[in-house]
Coordinates of C-alpha atoms and ligand atoms in Angstrom, one line a residue:
X1 CA -18.9 21.8 -10.1
X2 CA -18.3 19.7 -7.0
X3 CA -14.6 19.0 -6.6
X4 CA -12.9 16.3 -4.7
X5 CA -11.6 17.2 -1.2
X6 CA -8.1 18.6 -0.9
X7 CA -5.6 15.8 -0.5
X8 CA -7.6 13.1 -2.2
X9 CA -7.1 11.6 -5.7
X10 CA -9.2 9.8 -8.3
X11 CA -7.5 6.7 -9.6
X12 CA -8.7 6.5 -13.2
X13 CA -8.8 3.5 -15.5
X14 CA -5.5 4.5 -17.2
X15 CA -3.8 4.2 -13.8
X16 CA -5.9 1.6 -11.9
X17 CA -4.6 -1.2 -14.1
X18 CA -1.1 -0.4 -12.8
X19 CA -2.4 -0.5 -9.2
X20 CA -3.9 -3.9 -9.9
X21 CA -0.7 -5.2 -11.4
X22 CA 1.3 -4.2 -8.3
X23 CA -1.4 -5.4 -5.9
X24 CA -1.5 -8.8 -7.6
X25 CA 2.2 -9.3 -7.6
X26 CA 2.5 -8.2 -3.9
X27 CA -0.4 -10.4 -2.9
X28 CA 1.2 -13.5 -4.5
X29 CA 4.5 -12.6 -2.8
X30 CA 2.8 -12.4 0.6
X31 CA 1.2 -15.7 0.0
X32 CA 4.5 -17.4 -0.6
X33 CA 5.7 -16.1 2.8
X34 CA 2.6 -17.5 4.5
X35 CA 0.7 -14.2 5.1
X36 CA -3.1 -14.1 5.0
X37 CA -5.1 -11.0 4.3
X38 CA -7.0 -9.1 7.0
X39 CA -9.5 -6.3 6.5
X40 CA -10.5 -4.0 9.4
X41 CA -12.9 -1.1 9.7
X42 CA -12.2 2.3 8.1
X43 CA -13.2 3.9 11.4
X44 CA -12.4 2.9 15.0
X45 CA -13.0 4.2 18.4
X46 CA -10.6 7.2 18.8
X47 CA -9.1 5.7 21.9
X48 CA -7.5 2.9 19.9
X49 CA -5.2 5.3 18.1
X50 CA -4.6 7.6 21.1
X51 CA -3.3 4.7 23.0
X52 CA -1.9 2.6 20.2
X53 CA -0.2 5.3 18.0
X54 CA 0.6 7.5 21.0
X55 CA -0.7 10.8 22.4
X56 CA 2.5 12.8 21.6
X57 CA 2.8 11.7 17.9
X58 CA 2.1 14.0 15.0
X59 CA -0.5 11.6 13.8
X60 CA -2.6 11.8 17.0
X61 CA -1.8 15.5 17.8
X62 CA -2.4 17.0 14.4
X63 CA -3.5 14.5 11.7
X64 CA -6.5 12.5 12.8
X65 CA -9.9 12.8 11.2
X66 CA -11.9 12.6 14.5
X67 CA -15.6 13.3 14.9
X68 CA -18.5 12.4 17.2
X69 CA -21.1 10.2 15.6
X70 CA -24.8 10.7 16.1
X71 CA -24.6 8.5 19.2
X72 CA -22.0 10.7 20.8
X73 CA -19.1 8.3 20.3
X74 CA -15.7 9.7 19.4
X75 CA -14.8 8.0 16.1
X76 CA -11.5 8.3 14.1
X77 CA -10.9 7.4 10.4
X78 CA -7.9 5.0 10.6
X79 CA -4.6 6.9 10.1
X80 CA -2.6 3.7 9.9
X81 CA -3.2 -0.1 9.9
X82 CA -1.3 -1.7 12.8
X83 CA -3.5 -0.5 15.6
X84 CA -6.7 -1.8 14.0
X85 CA -5.0 -5.1 13.0
X86 CA -3.8 -5.6 16.6
X87 CA -7.2 -4.7 18.0
X88 CA -8.7 -7.3 15.7
X89 CA -6.0 -9.8 16.7
X90 CA -6.9 -9.4 20.4
X91 CA -10.7 -9.1 20.0
X92 CA -10.9 -12.2 17.8
X93 CA -8.7 -14.4 20.0
X94 CA -6.1 -14.8 17.2
X95 CA -3.5 -15.5 19.9
X96 CA -4.7 -19.1 19.9
X97 CA -3.8 -19.5 16.2
X98 CA -0.4 -21.1 15.3
X99 CA 2.3 -18.6 16.1
X100 CA 3.5 -16.4 14.6
X101 CA 0.3 -15.0 13.1
X102 CA 1.2 -13.4 9.8
X103 CA -1.2 -10.9 8.3
X104 CA -1.2 -8.5 5.4
X105 CA -3.6 -5.7 4.4
X106 CA -4.2 -3.2 1.7
X107 CA -6.2 -0.3 3.0
X108 CA -7.0 3.4 2.6
X109 CA -5.7 5.6 5.4
X110 CA -6.7 9.1 6.4
X111 CA -4.4 11.9 7.8
X112 CA -5.0 15.6 7.9
X113 CA -1.5 16.4 6.4
X114 CA 0.0 19.4 4.7
X115 CA -0.7 18.3 1.2
X116 CA 2.5 18.1 -0.9
X117 CA 4.3 15.7 -3.2
X118 CA 3.9 12.2 -1.8
X119 CA 1.7 13.4 1.0
X120 CA -2.0 13.1 0.7
X121 CA -5.0 13.1 3.1
X122 CA -6.4 9.9 1.7
X123 CA -3.7 7.5 0.8
X124 CA -3.2 3.7 0.7
X125 CA -0.9 1.4 2.5
X126 CA -0.1 -2.2 1.9
X127 CA 1.3 -3.6 5.1
X128 CA 2.3 -6.8 6.8
X129 CA 2.4 -7.8 10.5
X130 CA 4.1 -10.8 12.2
X131 CA 2.6 -11.3 15.6
X132 CA 4.0 -13.6 18.2
X133 CA 7.8 -13.8 18.2
X134 CA 10.6 -11.7 19.5
X135 CA 13.2 -13.6 17.5
X136 CA 15.7 -11.5 15.4
X137 CA 15.0 -14.1 12.6
X138 CA 11.5 -12.6 12.1
X139 CA 13.0 -9.1 11.8
X140 CA 15.3 -10.5 9.1
X141 CA 12.5 -12.3 7.3
X142 CA 10.2 -9.3 7.4
X143 CA 13.0 -7.1 5.9
X144 CA 13.7 -9.8 3.3
X145 CA 10.1 -9.8 2.2
X146 CA 10.0 -6.0 2.1
X147 CA 13.2 -6.0 0.0
X148 CA 11.7 -8.6 -2.3
X149 CA 8.7 -6.3 -3.1
X150 CA 11.1 -3.9 -4.8
X151 CA 12.8 -6.7 -6.7
X152 CA 9.7 -8.2 -8.1
X153 CA 8.4 -4.8 -9.1
X154 CA 11.7 -4.0 -10.9
X155 CA 12.3 -0.9 -8.8
X156 CA 16.0 0.0 -8.4
X157 CA 17.7 2.8 -6.4
X158 CA 16.1 1.9 -3.1
X159 CA 18.2 2.2 0.1
X160 CA 17.5 0.1 3.2
X161 CA 18.1 2.1 6.4
X162 CA 17.9 0.4 9.7
X163 CA 18.2 1.4 13.4
X164 CA 17.4 0.1 16.8
X165 CA 15.4 2.3 19.2
X166 CA 15.7 -0.2 22.0
X167 CA 13.1 -1.2 24.6
X168 CA 11.5 1.1 27.3
X169 CA 14.4 0.2 29.6
X170 CA 17.2 1.5 27.4
X171 CA 15.1 4.4 26.3
X172 CA 14.8 5.7 29.9
X173 CA 18.5 6.2 30.1
X174 CA 18.7 7.6 26.6
X175 CA 15.8 10.0 27.2
X176 CA 17.8 11.5 30.1
X177 CA 20.8 12.0 27.9
X178 CA 18.7 13.5 25.1
X179 CA 17.0 15.9 27.4
X180 CA 20.3 17.0 28.8
X181 CA 21.5 17.7 25.2
X182 CA 18.3 19.6 24.3
X183 CA 17.7 21.5 27.5
X184 CA 20.2 24.4 26.9
X185 CA 18.6 25.2 23.5
X186 CA 15.0 24.3 24.4
X187 CA 13.8 27.8 23.9
X188 CA 14.9 27.6 20.2
X189 CA 12.8 24.6 19.5
X190 CA 9.3 24.8 18.0
X191 CA 6.3 24.9 20.3
X192 CA 5.3 21.3 19.6
X193 CA 8.8 20.1 20.6
X194 CA 8.7 22.1 23.8
X195 CA 5.6 20.2 24.8
X196 CA 7.3 16.9 23.8
X197 CA 10.3 17.7 26.0
X198 CA 8.8 16.4 29.2
X199 CA 6.2 14.0 27.8
X200 CA 8.2 12.2 25.1
X201 CA 11.6 13.7 24.2
X202 CA 12.3 11.0 21.6
X203 CA 9.6 12.5 19.4
X204 CA 11.7 15.7 19.1
X205 CA 14.1 13.7 16.9
X206 CA 11.2 13.1 14.4
X207 CA 10.3 16.8 14.1
X208 CA 10.1 18.1 10.5
X209 CA 10.8 21.7 11.4
X210 CA 14.1 22.9 9.8
X211 CA 15.4 24.7 12.9
X212 CA 14.6 21.7 15.2
X213 CA 16.4 19.4 12.7
X214 CA 19.5 21.6 12.9
X215 CA 19.4 21.7 16.6
X216 CA 19.1 17.9 16.7
X217 CA 22.2 17.3 14.6
X218 CA 24.6 16.7 17.4
X219 CA 22.2 14.8 19.7
X220 CA 23.4 11.6 21.4
X221 CA 22.3 8.5 19.5
X222 CA 20.2 5.7 21.0
X223 CA 22.5 3.0 19.7
X224 CA 25.0 4.0 22.4
X225 CA 22.4 3.4 25.1
X226 CA 21.0 0.0 24.2
X227 CA 20.8 -2.6 26.9
X228 CA 22.5 -5.9 26.4
X229 CA 19.5 -7.7 25.1
X230 CA 18.6 -5.0 22.6
X231 CA 22.2 -4.7 21.5
X232 CA 22.5 -8.5 20.9
X233 CA 19.2 -8.4 19.0
X234 CA 20.4 -5.7 16.7
X235 CA 23.8 -7.3 16.2
X236 CA 22.0 -10.6 15.2
X237 CA 19.8 -8.8 12.7
X238 CA 22.8 -7.1 11.1
X239 CA 24.9 -10.2 11.0
X240 CA 22.2 -12.2 9.3
X241 CA 21.6 -9.5 6.8
X242 CA 25.3 -9.4 6.1
X243 CA 25.4 -13.2 5.6
X244 CA 22.5 -12.9 3.2
X245 CA 24.2 -10.1 1.3
X246 CA 21.4 -7.7 1.9
X247 CA 22.8 -4.1 1.6
X248 CA 21.7 -1.7 4.4
X249 CA 22.9 1.4 6.1
X250 CA 22.6 1.9 9.9
X251 CA 20.8 5.3 10.3
X252 CA 20.8 6.3 14.0
X253 CA 18.4 9.1 13.2
X254 CA 15.4 6.9 12.4
X255 CA 13.0 7.0 15.3
X256 CA 9.7 6.5 13.3
X257 CA 6.6 8.6 13.6
X258 CA 4.5 6.2 15.8
X259 CA 5.1 5.6 19.4
X260 CA 4.7 1.8 19.4
X261 CA 8.0 0.9 17.9
X262 CA 10.7 -0.9 19.8
X263 CA 14.1 -2.4 18.9
X264 CA 14.5 -2.8 15.1
X265 CA 13.1 0.0 12.9
X266 CA 13.7 0.3 9.2
X267 CA 12.9 2.4 6.1
X268 CA 13.2 1.7 2.4
X269 CA 14.0 5.1 0.9
X270 CA 13.8 6.0 -2.8
X271 CA 17.1 7.6 -3.9
X272 CA 15.3 9.1 -6.9
X273 CA 12.4 10.7 -5.1
X274 CA 14.0 11.3 -1.7
X275 CA 11.1 9.9 0.2
X276 CA 10.4 6.8 2.2
X277 CA 8.3 4.2 0.4
X278 CA 8.1 1.5 3.0
X279 CA 8.7 1.8 6.8
X280 CA 8.3 -0.5 9.7
X281 CA 9.7 -2.0 12.8
X282 CA 9.2 -4.1 15.9
X283 CA 6.4 -3.2 18.3
X284 CA 6.8 -5.5 21.2
X285 CA 4.7 -3.4 23.6
X286 CA 1.7 -2.6 21.5
X287 CA -0.4 -5.7 22.1
X288 CA -0.2 -5.3 25.9
X289 CA -0.8 -1.6 25.6
X290 CA -4.1 -2.4 23.9
X291 CA -5.0 -4.8 26.7
X292 CA -3.9 -8.1 25.0
X293 CA -1.5 -10.6 26.5
X294 CA 2.1 -9.3 26.2
X295 CA 3.1 -10.4 22.7
X296 CA 6.1 -9.3 20.6
X297 CA 5.5 -8.4 16.9
X298 CA 7.0 -6.7 13.9
X299 CA 5.6 -5.2 10.7
X300 CA 5.8 -2.6 8.0
X301 CA 3.6 -0.5 5.8
X302 CA 4.3 1.0 2.4
X303 CA 2.7 3.9 0.7
X304 CA 1.0 2.6 -2.5
X305 CA 0.8 6.0 -4.2
X306 CA 4.5 6.5 -3.8
X307 CA 5.1 2.9 -4.9
X308 CA 3.0 3.4 -8.0
X309 CA 4.8 6.6 -8.9
X310 CA 8.2 4.9 -8.8
X311 CA 6.9 1.7 -10.4
X312 CA 5.6 3.7 -13.4
X313 CA 9.0 5.3 -13.9
X314 CA 10.8 1.9 -14.3
X315 CA 8.0 -0.1 -15.9
X316 CA 6.7 2.2 -18.7
X317 CA 5.4 -0.8 -20.6
X318 CA 3.2 -2.4 -18.1
X319 CA 0.5 -4.3 -20.1
X320 CA -2.9 -2.7 -19.8
X321 CA -5.9 -4.7 -19.2
X322 CA -6.6 -7.1 -22.1
X323 CA -7.8 -5.7 -25.5
X324 CA -11.2 -6.6 -26.8
X325 CA -11.2 -10.0 -28.5
X326 CA -14.3 -9.4 -30.6
X327 CA -16.9 -6.9 -31.4
X328 CA -20.3 -8.0 -32.7
X329 CA -22.0 -5.3 -34.8
X330 CA -25.7 -5.7 -35.7
X331 CA -28.4 -4.1 -37.7
X332 CA -32.1 -4.8 -37.2
X333 CA -34.2 -6.2 -34.3
X334 CA -33.6 -9.9 -34.8
X335 CA -29.9 -9.4 -35.3
X336 CA -29.9 -7.5 -32.0
X337 CA -31.3 -10.4 -30.1
X338 CA -29.0 -12.9 -31.8
X339 CA -26.0 -10.7 -31.1
X340 CA -27.0 -10.3 -27.5
X341 CA -27.3 -14.1 -27.1
X342 CA -23.9 -14.6 -28.7
X343 CA -22.0 -12.1 -26.6
X344 CA -23.4 -13.6 -23.4
X345 CA -22.4 -17.2 -24.5
X346 CA -19.0 -16.0 -25.5
X347 CA -18.5 -14.2 -22.2
X348 CA -19.3 -17.5 -20.4
X349 CA -16.2 -18.8 -22.3
X350 CA -14.1 -16.0 -20.9
X351 CA -14.0 -14.0 -24.1
X352 CA -13.8 -10.2 -23.9
X353 CA -16.6 -9.3 -26.4
X354 CA -18.8 -6.3 -26.8
X355 CA -21.9 -5.3 -28.7
X356 CA -23.7 -2.0 -28.9
X357 CA -26.2 -1.1 -26.2
X358 CA -26.8 2.5 -27.1
X359 CA -28.6 2.2 -30.5
X360 CA -25.7 3.4 -32.6
X361 CA -25.7 3.2 -36.4
X362 CA -23.7 0.4 -38.0
X363 CA -21.1 2.9 -39.0
X364 CA -20.8 4.2 -35.4
X365 CA -20.5 0.7 -34.1
X366 CA -17.5 0.0 -36.4
X367 CA -16.0 3.3 -35.3
X368 CA -16.3 2.3 -31.6
X369 CA -14.8 -1.2 -32.3
X370 CA -11.8 0.5 -33.9
X371 CA -11.3 3.0 -31.2
X372 CA -11.4 0.2 -28.5
X373 CA -8.9 -1.8 -30.5
X374 CA -11.1 -4.8 -31.0
X375 CA -9.1 -7.7 -32.5
X376 CA -12.0 -9.1 -34.6
X377 CA -15.4 -8.0 -35.7
X378 CA -18.5 -9.8 -36.8
X379 CA -21.4 -8.1 -38.4
X380 CA -24.9 -9.6 -38.2
X381 CA -27.8 -8.3 -40.4
X382 CA -31.1 -9.9 -41.7
X383 CA -29.1 -12.0 -44.2
X384 CA -26.8 -13.5 -41.5
X385 CA -29.7 -14.3 -39.2
X386 CA -31.3 -16.3 -41.9
X387 CA -28.2 -18.1 -43.2
X388 CA -26.6 -18.5 -39.8
X389 CA -23.3 -17.6 -41.5
X390 CA -21.2 -14.5 -41.0
X391 CA -17.9 -12.9 -42.1
X392 CA -15.4 -12.5 -39.3
X393 CA -12.9 -9.7 -39.9
X394 CA -9.5 -9.4 -38.5
X395 CA -9.2 -5.7 -37.7
X396 CA -5.5 -5.1 -38.2
X397 CA -5.2 -6.8 -41.6
X398 CA -8.8 -6.4 -42.8
X399 CA -8.7 -10.1 -43.7
X400 CA -12.2 -11.7 -43.8
X401 CA -13.3 -15.3 -43.4
X402 CA -16.8 -16.8 -43.6
X403 CA -17.9 -19.1 -40.7
X404 CA -21.1 -20.5 -39.4
X405 CA -22.4 -18.9 -36.2
X406 CA -21.6 -21.6 -33.7
X407 CA -19.8 -20.6 -30.5
X408 CA -16.9 -23.1 -31.1
X409 CA -16.4 -21.7 -34.6
X410 CA -16.2 -18.2 -33.4
X411 CA -13.8 -19.1 -30.6
X412 CA -11.5 -21.0 -32.9
X413 CA -11.5 -18.2 -35.4
X414 CA -10.3 -15.6 -32.9
X415 CA -7.6 -17.6 -31.2
Ligands
ATP1 P1 6.7 10.8 8.0 O1 7.6 10.9 9.2 O2 7.4 11.0 6.7 O3 5.4 11.6 8.1 P2 5.3 8.5 9.0 O4 6.1 8.1 10.2 O5 4.1 9.3 9.2 O6 6.3 9.3 8.0 P3 4.3 5.9 8.4 O7 3.1 6.2 9.1 O8 5.3 4.9 8.9 O9 5.1 7.3 8.0 O10 3.9 5.5 6.9 C1 4.6 4.5 6.1 C2 4.5 4.9 4.7 O11 3.2 5.3 4.2 C3 5.4 6.1 4.4 O12 6.7 5.8 4.2 C4 4.8 6.6 3.1 O13 5.2 5.8 2.0 C5 3.3 6.3 3.3 N1 2.6 7.5 3.8 C6 2.5 8.0 5.0 N2 1.8 9.1 5.1 C7 1.4 9.4 3.8 C8 0.7 10.4 3.2 N3 0.1 11.4 3.9 N4 0.5 10.3 1.9 C9 1.0 9.4 1.1 N5 1.7 8.4 1.6 C10 2.0 8.3 3.0
MG2 MG1 3.6 11.3 8.9

């Protein structure tokens, strides 16, 4: 038997309706904030992620699905959404649209991860990007929208953690201080961190190795090194969140896993599961890094698998897709044709109606209707074809009523 690749999942009907429910609610929410959907390719030129996400990140160093296509191009399955969205923004001249440009997406992502709880190799992210403003107000609105997602999905026990990682200017000073802190113990850090030390010491703070985490515990914090502008920006964000009564915690340890972040970064962490469900931040340098005009932006992405897992816990009674309104059982060739016409006409009226297409016996048809929880059942035989009259049966009570076979009669009997 061929099995699915490690780190992938099948989303079966008994789960997919929950996904749809979440997706529909989030989509409506985004719309009310003025966001429009964007869809970008599953694969991109590898260079996009090398430059966008950053050479020294875990994603680029260890996790990308990269291969040469038959034309010899280096191709990578997208590990995250922002780089592709920004590429599309630049390539399609979206800078000329009214600013800010507000986009959302719901896409599968691919990362060669150590598979464990909440960590897959194919997973899904719903994300949002606001491109074109450096105002703290857009940080606040983005955080408000993210916060709202958990409210509308009835998910409690989520902590909002925020931090500022400054701009390249403040980071220069900070990196020196950080290196000074790390240098005496550098030999004790993991091999990856050793290579990060010169190239990108900030990345060391995001290392998942236990020993590195311990060594990092007394490291200087970037908040103490912010330049005036970054400091004011962060103060403004916090003040406004306070005024709006949004609870948050400043978490100086958050540096995020992707290199493009600047200034405000944030994570929504599930207290129950202990993992981050939604993460994001400002990325004021990315558009220029990808050869666009220097344009500030902010965004977030949330892991849909993680979101569904928590959603299920707090919403055990999500309504499944609608039950079958009507089953039309038949016996004989003419009845088969009449039943087929009827179900087609009823479906045009948006009725969920089925008839047998497998050649089942009448008894087996009834059994199927029962198993599928059909609300009503009509049986058509030779007699009924001639008289154009049928009995319609309410399945839960067994109550029967005779009607003539016009669409309007059927519809009014099942309402
Ligand atoms: P970490 O440091 O935990 O690896 P990250 O920096 O790689 O996180 P992002 O790329 O910002 O995380 O991803 C945002 C969200 O997407 C995560 O908070 C999580 O909900 C989800 N996510 C990321 N990677 C995976 C994965 N491999 N499997 C399932 N969900 C994921
Ligand atoms: Mg990761």
